[in-house]
Amino acid sequence: MMTKNGHPRLVIPGPVEVRPEILEAQTEWMIGHRSSAFADLFARLQTKLRQVFLTESRVFVSGSSGTGLWEGASRNCIRDDRKALHLTGGAFSERWAEISQLNGKQVDIINVEWGQAHTAEMVADALKKETYDAVCVVHNETSTGVTNPIKEIGEVVKQYNDTLLLVDTVSGFLGTELRADDWGIDIALTSSQKAFALPPGIAFASVSDQVLERAKQVTNRGYYFDFLELEKSLQKNNTPSTPPIALMFAADKQLDDILAEGLENRWTRHQQMRDMTHQWALDRDFGLFAQDGYRSNTVTTVDNSRGIDVNDMAKFMKGKGFEMDKGYGKIKGKTFRIAHMGDMQPTTLEEVLGGLDEFLGA
Ligand SMILES: Cc1ncc(COP(=O)(O)O)c(C=O)c1O
């Protein structure tokens, strides 16, 4: 049932497997968050986070999962009498649009069928017709395995000074190219438990100066995710409320390891694993759910065209020591997802695919 390490290895699209060294880093003796040791930790993290987000602005560290920063981004960037444009086409992009609405924001939507990507042209057309405070887009739609063309969308949004580009890169970040400053991204938000390969419970967002200018014009920013308060504390290498210090120790170590691997090498490793997974699926007469040309580096949504029983598959794979996904939301079972992200190596993926072959009786 278990691996030799005594636990099933996670092949689900988050939380992902976390290396023992990173788990170990969480066990440092605790420090107070108003101490100089904490300010040092915060400053170290800030420097490294800017390097991986490829930004010269700032990176907020949040004691929440990514959902909290969704709420924060919507809340701080969309004024009461203005609108946001949400690009939806999967479970997570739909949920973010709903969160904006639940926070009382006015939202227009460009919806594509699940499995399809959004294009820069769609955004260009919408921005010609209406003025928006923000365009909200999911970089890597984890339910469908689609990666949206953020760079191209950024080129369009850059032409509108008052429109912010807010990007959810929860499951893309650190597995797929993303350049916050070069691509004109005002907020790139991510969770820890995906390609960052940390335990869940901490989230990060690069935030441009324009976002802070916008936040000043929003009266009801709430409290926990008030970006102006987060910024005030950040200037002092601190956080407004008690942060997840153990996870910050883990992030400190993980960022060293990520920078040692090299961002581009990390993206390439993910691409290789994506290609291996595609080849495996197609060779075995499965389909690929995501539109060609927009398939994710970090998660492959396999079209279950052979009609395998995903529950049996997951049970069989558990016996091999792997925790598998069975598909998400309305496409559960019709698809299943193979995550290939974080610190997973191609050799592990080979073991996973070999296990699936045994299940298929190949
Ligand atoms: C693309 C995407 N956005 C947002 C979220 C929500 O993030 P969290 O679970 O960290 O709150 C997820 C979670 O899977 C996701 O895949």
Short mmCIF file of C-alpha atoms and ligand atoms in Angstrom, two decimals:
data_model
loop_
_atom_site.label_atom_id
_atom_site.label_comp_id
_atom_site.label_asym_id
_atom_site.label_seq_id
_atom_site.Cartn_x
_atom_site.Cartn_y
_atom_site.Cartn_z
CA MET A 1 0.00 0.00 0.00
CA MET A 2 2.71 2.44 0.95
CA THR A 3 6.01 3.40 -0.59
CA LYS A 4 9.28 2.55 1.10
CA ASN A 5 9.10 5.99 2.69
CA GLY A 6 5.87 4.91 4.32
CA HIS A 7 3.41 7.13 2.48
CA PRO A 8 1.61 7.25 -0.85
CA ARG A 9 3.32 9.72 -3.16
CA LEU A 10 1.04 12.49 -4.39
CA VAL A 11 0.46 12.61 -8.14
CA ILE A 12 -2.61 14.82 -7.67
CA PRO A 13 -2.52 18.45 -8.85
CA GLY A 14 -2.03 19.79 -5.38
CA PRO A 15 -1.03 19.38 -2.73
CA VAL A 16 2.01 17.80 -4.35
CA GLU A 17 4.77 15.70 -2.89
CA VAL A 18 7.08 17.73 -0.62
CA ARG A 19 10.71 16.66 -0.23
CA PRO A 20 11.85 15.57 3.26
CA GLU A 21 14.41 18.43 3.43
CA ILE A 22 11.59 20.91 2.97
CA LEU A 23 9.37 19.25 5.55
CA GLU A 24 12.37 19.26 7.88
CA ALA A 25 12.94 23.01 7.36
CA GLN A 26 9.57 23.61 9.04
CA THR A 27 10.86 22.19 12.30
CA GLU A 28 13.20 25.09 13.10
CA TRP A 29 12.69 26.56 16.56
CA MET A 30 9.93 29.11 16.46
CA ILE A 31 10.70 32.84 16.43
CA GLY A 32 8.50 35.82 17.21
CA HIS A 33 7.25 37.71 14.21
CA ARG A 34 8.27 41.05 15.68
CA SER A 35 11.88 39.89 16.19
CA SER A 36 14.90 40.88 14.12
CA ALA A 37 15.34 37.19 13.20
CA PHE A 38 11.93 37.34 11.55
CA ALA A 39 12.73 40.58 9.72
CA ASP A 40 15.86 38.86 8.37
CA LEU A 41 13.83 35.86 7.23
CA PHE A 42 11.25 38.13 5.58
CA ALA A 43 13.92 40.16 3.79
CA ARG A 44 15.70 37.02 2.54
CA LEU A 45 12.43 35.67 1.22
CA GLN A 46 11.55 38.98 -0.42
CA THR A 47 14.81 39.05 -2.39
CA LYS A 48 14.38 35.49 -3.62
CA LEU A 49 10.67 35.85 -4.36
CA ARG A 50 11.36 38.85 -6.58
CA GLN A 51 13.89 36.74 -8.46
CA VAL A 52 11.41 33.96 -9.15
CA PHE A 53 8.47 36.21 -10.00
CA LEU A 54 10.84 38.20 -12.21
CA THR A 55 9.69 41.44 -10.70
CA GLU A 56 11.36 44.48 -9.25
CA SER A 57 8.26 45.48 -7.31
CA ARG A 58 7.14 43.53 -4.25
CA VAL A 59 5.85 40.08 -3.37
CA PHE A 60 3.22 39.76 -0.65
CA VAL A 61 3.42 36.74 1.61
CA SER A 62 0.01 35.66 2.84
CA GLY A 63 -1.00 33.30 5.61
CA SER A 64 -3.74 31.79 3.49
CA SER A 65 -4.16 29.58 0.49
CA GLY A 66 -4.47 31.09 -2.98
CA THR A 67 -8.20 31.66 -2.55
CA GLY A 68 -7.47 34.40 -0.03
CA LEU A 69 -5.40 36.29 -2.57
CA TRP A 70 -8.14 35.91 -5.16
CA GLU A 71 -10.40 37.74 -2.76
CA GLY A 72 -7.67 40.28 -2.00
CA ALA A 73 -6.98 40.95 -5.67
CA SER A 74 -10.66 41.45 -6.53
CA ARG A 75 -11.29 43.51 -3.44
CA ASN A 76 -8.35 45.90 -3.84
CA CYS A 77 -8.33 46.36 -7.61
CA ILE A 78 -11.94 46.82 -8.70
CA ARG A 79 -13.66 50.08 -7.80
CA ASP A 80 -17.33 50.08 -6.79
CA ASP A 81 -18.61 51.88 -9.87
CA ARG A 82 -16.38 50.02 -12.36
CA LYS A 83 -16.19 46.53 -13.77
CA ALA A 84 -13.77 43.65 -14.06
CA LEU A 85 -13.45 41.36 -17.04
CA HIS A 86 -13.10 37.72 -16.00
CA LEU A 87 -11.93 35.11 -18.48
CA THR A 88 -13.60 31.82 -17.56
CA GLY A 89 -13.30 28.31 -18.95
CA GLY A 90 -12.84 25.88 -16.09
CA ALA A 91 -13.67 25.34 -12.43
CA PHE A 92 -11.12 27.74 -11.01
CA SER A 93 -11.57 30.67 -13.37
CA GLU A 94 -15.33 30.37 -12.77
CA ARG A 95 -14.82 30.38 -9.02
CA TRP A 96 -12.68 33.52 -9.13
CA ALA A 97 -15.38 35.35 -11.11
CA GLU A 98 -17.90 34.27 -8.48
CA ILE A 99 -15.63 35.54 -5.70
CA SER A 100 -15.45 38.97 -7.33
CA GLN A 101 -19.24 39.01 -7.48
CA LEU A 102 -19.59 37.83 -3.88
CA ASN A 103 -17.40 40.79 -2.92
CA GLY A 104 -19.94 43.07 -4.56
CA LYS A 105 -17.96 43.73 -7.74
CA GLN A 106 -19.43 44.13 -11.20
CA VAL A 107 -18.17 41.49 -13.54
CA ASP A 108 -18.30 40.82 -17.27
CA ILE A 109 -17.26 37.41 -18.46
CA ILE A 110 -15.66 35.97 -21.56
CA ASN A 111 -16.50 32.31 -21.26
CA VAL A 112 -14.94 29.59 -23.39
CA GLU A 113 -15.79 25.92 -23.35
CA TRP A 114 -13.86 23.85 -20.83
CA GLY A 115 -10.67 22.71 -22.52
CA GLN A 116 -10.35 25.81 -24.70
CA ALA A 117 -7.93 28.68 -24.15
CA HIS A 118 -8.57 32.41 -24.19
CA THR A 119 -6.85 34.44 -26.86
CA ALA A 120 -5.42 37.94 -26.90
CA GLU A 121 -7.92 38.79 -29.65
CA MET A 122 -10.87 38.02 -27.40
CA VAL A 123 -9.48 40.39 -24.78
CA ALA A 124 -8.67 43.07 -27.38
CA ASP A 125 -12.27 42.97 -28.66
CA ALA A 126 -13.71 43.29 -25.16
CA LEU A 127 -11.42 46.18 -24.20
CA LYS A 128 -12.41 48.08 -27.32
CA LYS A 129 -16.06 47.93 -26.26
CA GLU A 130 -15.86 48.65 -22.54
CA THR A 131 -13.53 50.13 -19.93
CA TYR A 132 -12.46 47.71 -17.24
CA ASP A 133 -10.63 48.21 -13.97
CA ALA A 134 -9.07 44.77 -14.31
CA VAL A 135 -8.74 41.74 -16.52
CA CYS A 136 -8.69 38.59 -14.39
CA VAL A 137 -7.24 35.48 -15.98
CA VAL A 138 -6.11 32.06 -14.83
CA HIS A 139 -2.69 31.19 -16.21
CA ASN A 140 -3.01 27.45 -15.80
CA GLU A 141 -6.58 26.14 -15.43
CA THR A 142 -5.99 23.13 -13.20
CA SER A 143 -9.33 21.48 -13.97
CA THR A 144 -8.85 21.35 -17.74
CA GLY A 145 -5.06 21.42 -18.13
CA VAL A 146 -5.17 24.57 -20.28
CA THR A 147 -2.46 27.22 -20.14
CA ASN A 148 -3.62 30.64 -21.29
CA PRO A 149 -1.34 32.90 -23.37
CA ILE A 150 -0.61 35.44 -20.64
CA LYS A 151 2.23 37.16 -22.47
CA GLU A 152 0.00 37.91 -25.47
CA ILE A 153 -2.92 38.97 -23.28
CA GLY A 154 -0.47 41.22 -21.42
CA GLU A 155 0.50 42.94 -24.68
CA VAL A 156 -3.14 43.90 -25.16
CA VAL A 157 -3.84 45.01 -21.60
CA LYS A 158 -0.65 47.13 -21.55
CA GLN A 159 -2.32 49.45 -24.05
CA TYR A 160 -4.95 50.44 -21.46
CA ASN A 161 -3.38 52.44 -18.63
CA ASP A 162 -6.34 52.12 -16.27
CA THR A 163 -6.79 48.38 -16.71
CA LEU A 164 -4.87 46.10 -14.39
CA LEU A 165 -3.87 42.58 -15.39
CA LEU A 166 -4.52 40.13 -12.55
CA VAL A 167 -3.21 36.63 -13.08
CA ASP A 168 -3.90 33.48 -11.09
CA THR A 169 -0.79 31.38 -11.57
CA VAL A 170 -1.62 29.02 -8.73
CA SER A 171 -0.77 25.87 -10.66
CA GLY A 172 1.47 27.37 -13.33
CA PHE A 173 4.00 29.25 -11.27
CA LEU A 174 7.48 27.71 -11.17
CA GLY A 175 6.49 25.04 -13.66
CA THR A 176 5.76 27.33 -16.61
CA GLU A 177 7.32 30.51 -17.85
CA LEU A 178 5.86 33.61 -16.22
CA ARG A 179 7.55 37.02 -16.21
CA ALA A 180 5.63 39.44 -14.04
CA ASP A 181 7.31 42.71 -15.09
CA ASP A 182 8.08 41.94 -18.74
CA TRP A 183 4.56 40.69 -19.39
CA GLY A 184 2.86 43.65 -17.71
CA ILE A 185 1.27 41.59 -14.94
CA ASP A 186 0.00 43.74 -12.07
CA ILE A 187 -0.77 40.83 -9.77
CA ALA A 188 0.53 37.29 -10.18
CA LEU A 189 -0.84 35.22 -7.33
CA THR A 190 0.06 31.68 -6.41
CA SER A 191 -0.38 29.02 -3.76
CA SER A 192 2.43 27.03 -2.18
CA GLN A 193 1.16 23.50 -2.73
CA LYS A 194 1.45 23.23 -6.51
CA ALA A 195 4.64 23.60 -8.58
CA PHE A 196 6.27 25.52 -5.71
CA ALA A 197 6.26 22.12 -3.93
CA LEU A 198 5.70 23.43 -0.43
CA PRO A 199 3.03 22.30 2.01
CA PRO A 200 -0.27 24.20 1.75
CA GLY A 201 -1.11 27.25 3.86
CA ILE A 202 0.97 30.09 2.45
CA ALA A 203 0.38 32.11 -0.69
CA PHE A 204 2.36 34.70 -2.62
CA ALA A 205 1.57 37.56 -4.98
CA SER A 206 3.72 39.94 -6.96
CA VAL A 207 2.04 43.33 -6.82
CA SER A 208 2.75 46.37 -9.00
CA ASP A 209 2.80 50.00 -7.86
CA GLN A 210 -0.32 50.60 -9.96
CA VAL A 211 -2.21 48.10 -7.82
CA LEU A 212 -1.40 50.09 -4.69
CA GLU A 213 -2.49 53.31 -6.41
CA ARG A 214 -5.76 51.62 -7.34
CA ALA A 215 -6.27 50.26 -3.80
CA LYS A 216 -6.17 53.84 -2.50
CA GLN A 217 -9.28 54.51 -4.60
CA VAL A 218 -11.21 51.57 -3.18
CA THR A 219 -13.00 52.42 0.05
CA ASN A 220 -14.00 48.99 1.29
CA ARG A 221 -10.89 46.84 1.11
CA GLY A 222 -11.77 44.74 4.13
CA TYR A 223 -9.11 43.94 6.71
CA TYR A 224 -7.16 40.70 6.26
CA PHE A 225 -6.29 41.29 2.62
CA ASP A 226 -6.01 45.08 2.66
CA PHE A 227 -3.07 45.52 0.31
CA LEU A 228 -2.18 48.95 1.71
CA GLU A 229 -1.76 47.41 5.17
CA LEU A 230 0.26 44.52 3.73
CA GLU A 231 2.49 47.06 1.97
CA LYS A 232 2.98 49.14 5.12
CA SER A 233 4.20 46.06 6.97
CA LEU A 234 6.26 44.80 4.04
CA GLN A 235 8.25 48.04 4.11
CA LYS A 236 9.32 46.98 7.61
CA ASN A 237 9.98 43.36 6.60
CA ASN A 238 6.90 42.30 8.47
CA THR A 239 3.26 41.25 8.16
CA PRO A 240 0.18 42.87 9.75
CA SER A 241 -0.88 39.66 11.53
CA THR A 242 0.94 36.53 12.66
CA PRO A 243 2.36 34.81 9.58
CA PRO A 244 2.91 31.06 8.94
CA ILE A 245 6.51 31.16 10.16
CA ALA A 246 7.21 27.43 9.78
CA LEU A 247 6.10 27.58 6.16
CA MET A 248 8.29 30.61 5.62
CA PHE A 249 11.30 28.61 6.82
CA ALA A 250 10.34 25.94 4.31
CA ALA A 251 9.94 28.56 1.55
CA ASP A 252 13.37 30.00 2.37
CA LYS A 253 15.01 26.61 1.78
CA GLN A 254 12.86 25.74 -1.23
CA LEU A 255 13.65 29.05 -2.96
CA ASP A 256 17.38 28.36 -2.52
CA ASP A 257 16.90 25.00 -4.18
CA ILE A 258 14.74 26.43 -6.98
CA LEU A 259 17.28 29.15 -7.74
CA ALA A 260 20.06 26.53 -7.70
CA GLU A 261 18.12 24.46 -10.24
CA GLY A 262 17.52 27.62 -12.29
CA LEU A 263 14.11 28.92 -13.32
CA GLU A 264 14.50 28.04 -16.97
CA ASN A 265 15.77 24.54 -16.16
CA ARG A 266 12.77 24.07 -13.92
CA TRP A 267 10.40 25.11 -16.72
CA THR A 268 12.20 22.76 -19.11
CA ARG A 269 11.97 19.82 -16.71
CA HIS A 270 8.23 20.41 -16.47
CA GLN A 271 7.94 20.58 -20.24
CA GLN A 272 9.76 17.27 -20.58
CA MET A 273 7.37 15.65 -18.14
CA ARG A 274 4.42 17.11 -20.02
CA ASP A 275 5.73 15.66 -23.28
CA MET A 276 6.29 12.24 -21.68
CA THR A 277 2.72 12.26 -20.38
CA HIS A 278 1.23 13.29 -23.72
CA GLN A 279 3.16 10.58 -25.53
CA TRP A 280 2.04 8.00 -23.01
CA ALA A 281 -1.63 9.02 -23.28
CA LEU A 282 -1.72 9.19 -27.07
CA ASP A 283 0.17 5.89 -27.50
CA ARG A 284 -2.50 4.22 -25.40
CA ASP A 285 -5.44 5.68 -27.32
CA PHE A 286 -6.43 8.23 -24.75
CA GLY A 287 -7.13 11.80 -25.82
CA LEU A 288 -5.83 15.07 -24.43
CA PHE A 289 -8.62 17.27 -23.12
CA ALA A 290 -6.93 20.64 -23.53
CA GLN A 291 -6.76 22.46 -26.83
CA ASP A 292 -3.63 21.75 -28.85
CA GLY A 293 -1.01 24.46 -28.41
CA TYR A 294 -2.27 25.43 -24.94
CA ARG A 295 -1.52 22.28 -22.96
CA SER A 296 -0.21 22.68 -19.48
CA ASN A 297 3.34 21.97 -18.38
CA THR A 298 2.24 21.03 -14.90
CA VAL A 299 -0.92 18.96 -15.27
CA THR A 300 -2.29 16.85 -18.09
CA THR A 301 -6.05 16.35 -18.22
CA VAL A 302 -6.40 13.01 -19.96
CA ASP A 303 -9.57 12.55 -21.99
CA ASN A 304 -10.78 9.16 -20.79
CA SER A 305 -11.73 8.05 -24.28
CA ARG A 306 -11.10 4.39 -23.33
CA GLY A 307 -13.66 4.68 -20.58
CA ILE A 308 -11.52 3.21 -17.81
CA ASP A 309 -13.00 3.11 -14.33
CA VAL A 310 -11.10 5.91 -12.62
CA ASN A 311 -11.96 4.60 -9.16
CA ASP A 312 -10.43 1.21 -9.99
CA MET A 313 -7.42 2.97 -11.49
CA ALA A 314 -6.91 5.08 -8.37
CA LYS A 315 -7.30 2.01 -6.12
CA PHE A 316 -4.77 0.05 -8.18
CA MET A 317 -2.32 2.93 -8.14
CA LYS A 318 -2.69 3.35 -4.38
CA GLY A 319 -1.40 -0.21 -4.14
CA LYS A 320 1.66 0.95 -6.08
CA GLY A 321 2.16 3.78 -3.61
CA PHE A 322 0.71 6.61 -5.70
CA GLU A 323 -2.24 8.89 -4.95
CA MET A 324 -3.98 9.65 -8.26
CA ASP A 325 -6.58 12.15 -9.39
CA LYS A 326 -9.93 11.10 -10.89
CA GLY A 327 -10.88 14.31 -12.70
CA TYR A 328 -12.40 17.54 -11.41
CA GLY A 329 -15.91 18.95 -11.26
CA LYS A 330 -18.22 18.31 -14.16
CA ILE A 331 -15.56 16.39 -16.13
CA LYS A 332 -14.68 14.00 -13.31
CA GLY A 333 -14.38 10.45 -14.68
CA LYS A 334 -14.73 11.62 -18.27
CA THR A 335 -11.22 12.85 -17.66
CA PHE A 336 -8.53 12.21 -15.10
CA ARG A 337 -5.50 14.30 -14.40
CA ILE A 338 -1.86 13.39 -14.14
CA ALA A 339 0.07 16.06 -12.27
CA HIS A 340 3.71 16.44 -13.22
CA MET A 341 4.78 19.37 -11.18
CA GLY A 342 6.89 20.63 -8.34
CA ASP A 343 9.99 18.64 -7.52
CA MET A 344 8.80 15.53 -9.35
CA GLN A 345 11.53 14.08 -11.54
CA PRO A 346 11.00 12.33 -14.89
CA THR A 347 12.11 9.04 -13.29
CA THR A 348 9.19 9.21 -10.86
CA LEU A 349 6.81 10.02 -13.68
CA GLU A 350 8.09 6.94 -15.51
CA GLU A 351 7.17 4.87 -12.46
CA VAL A 352 3.69 6.42 -12.43
CA LEU A 353 3.13 5.76 -16.12
CA GLY A 354 4.52 2.23 -15.71
CA GLY A 355 2.00 1.63 -12.92
CA LEU A 356 -0.81 2.89 -15.14
CA ASP A 357 0.35 0.50 -17.86
CA GLU A 358 0.12 -2.38 -15.43
CA PHE A 359 -3.42 -1.29 -14.60
CA LEU A 360 -4.30 -1.17 -18.29
CA GLY A 361 -2.71 -4.57 -18.74
CA ALA A 362 -0.49 -3.16 -21.46
C1 LIG B 1 -5.91 27.51 -10.79
C2 LIG B 1 -6.29 27.51 -9.36
N1 LIG B 1 -6.61 28.68 -8.79
C3 LIG B 1 -6.94 28.76 -7.49
C4 LIG B 1 -6.98 27.65 -6.69
C5 LIG B 1 -7.35 27.79 -5.26
O1 LIG B 1 -6.16 27.76 -4.54
P1 LIG B 1 -6.11 27.31 -3.02
O2 LIG B 1 -6.65 25.92 -2.96
O3 LIG B 1 -4.64 27.41 -2.70
O4 LIG B 1 -6.94 28.27 -2.27
C6 LIG B 1 -6.65 26.40 -7.23
C7 LIG B 1 -6.68 25.20 -6.40
O5 LIG B 1 -6.52 24.10 -6.86
C8 LIG B 1 -6.28 26.35 -8.59
O6 LIG B 1 -5.93 25.19 -9.15
#
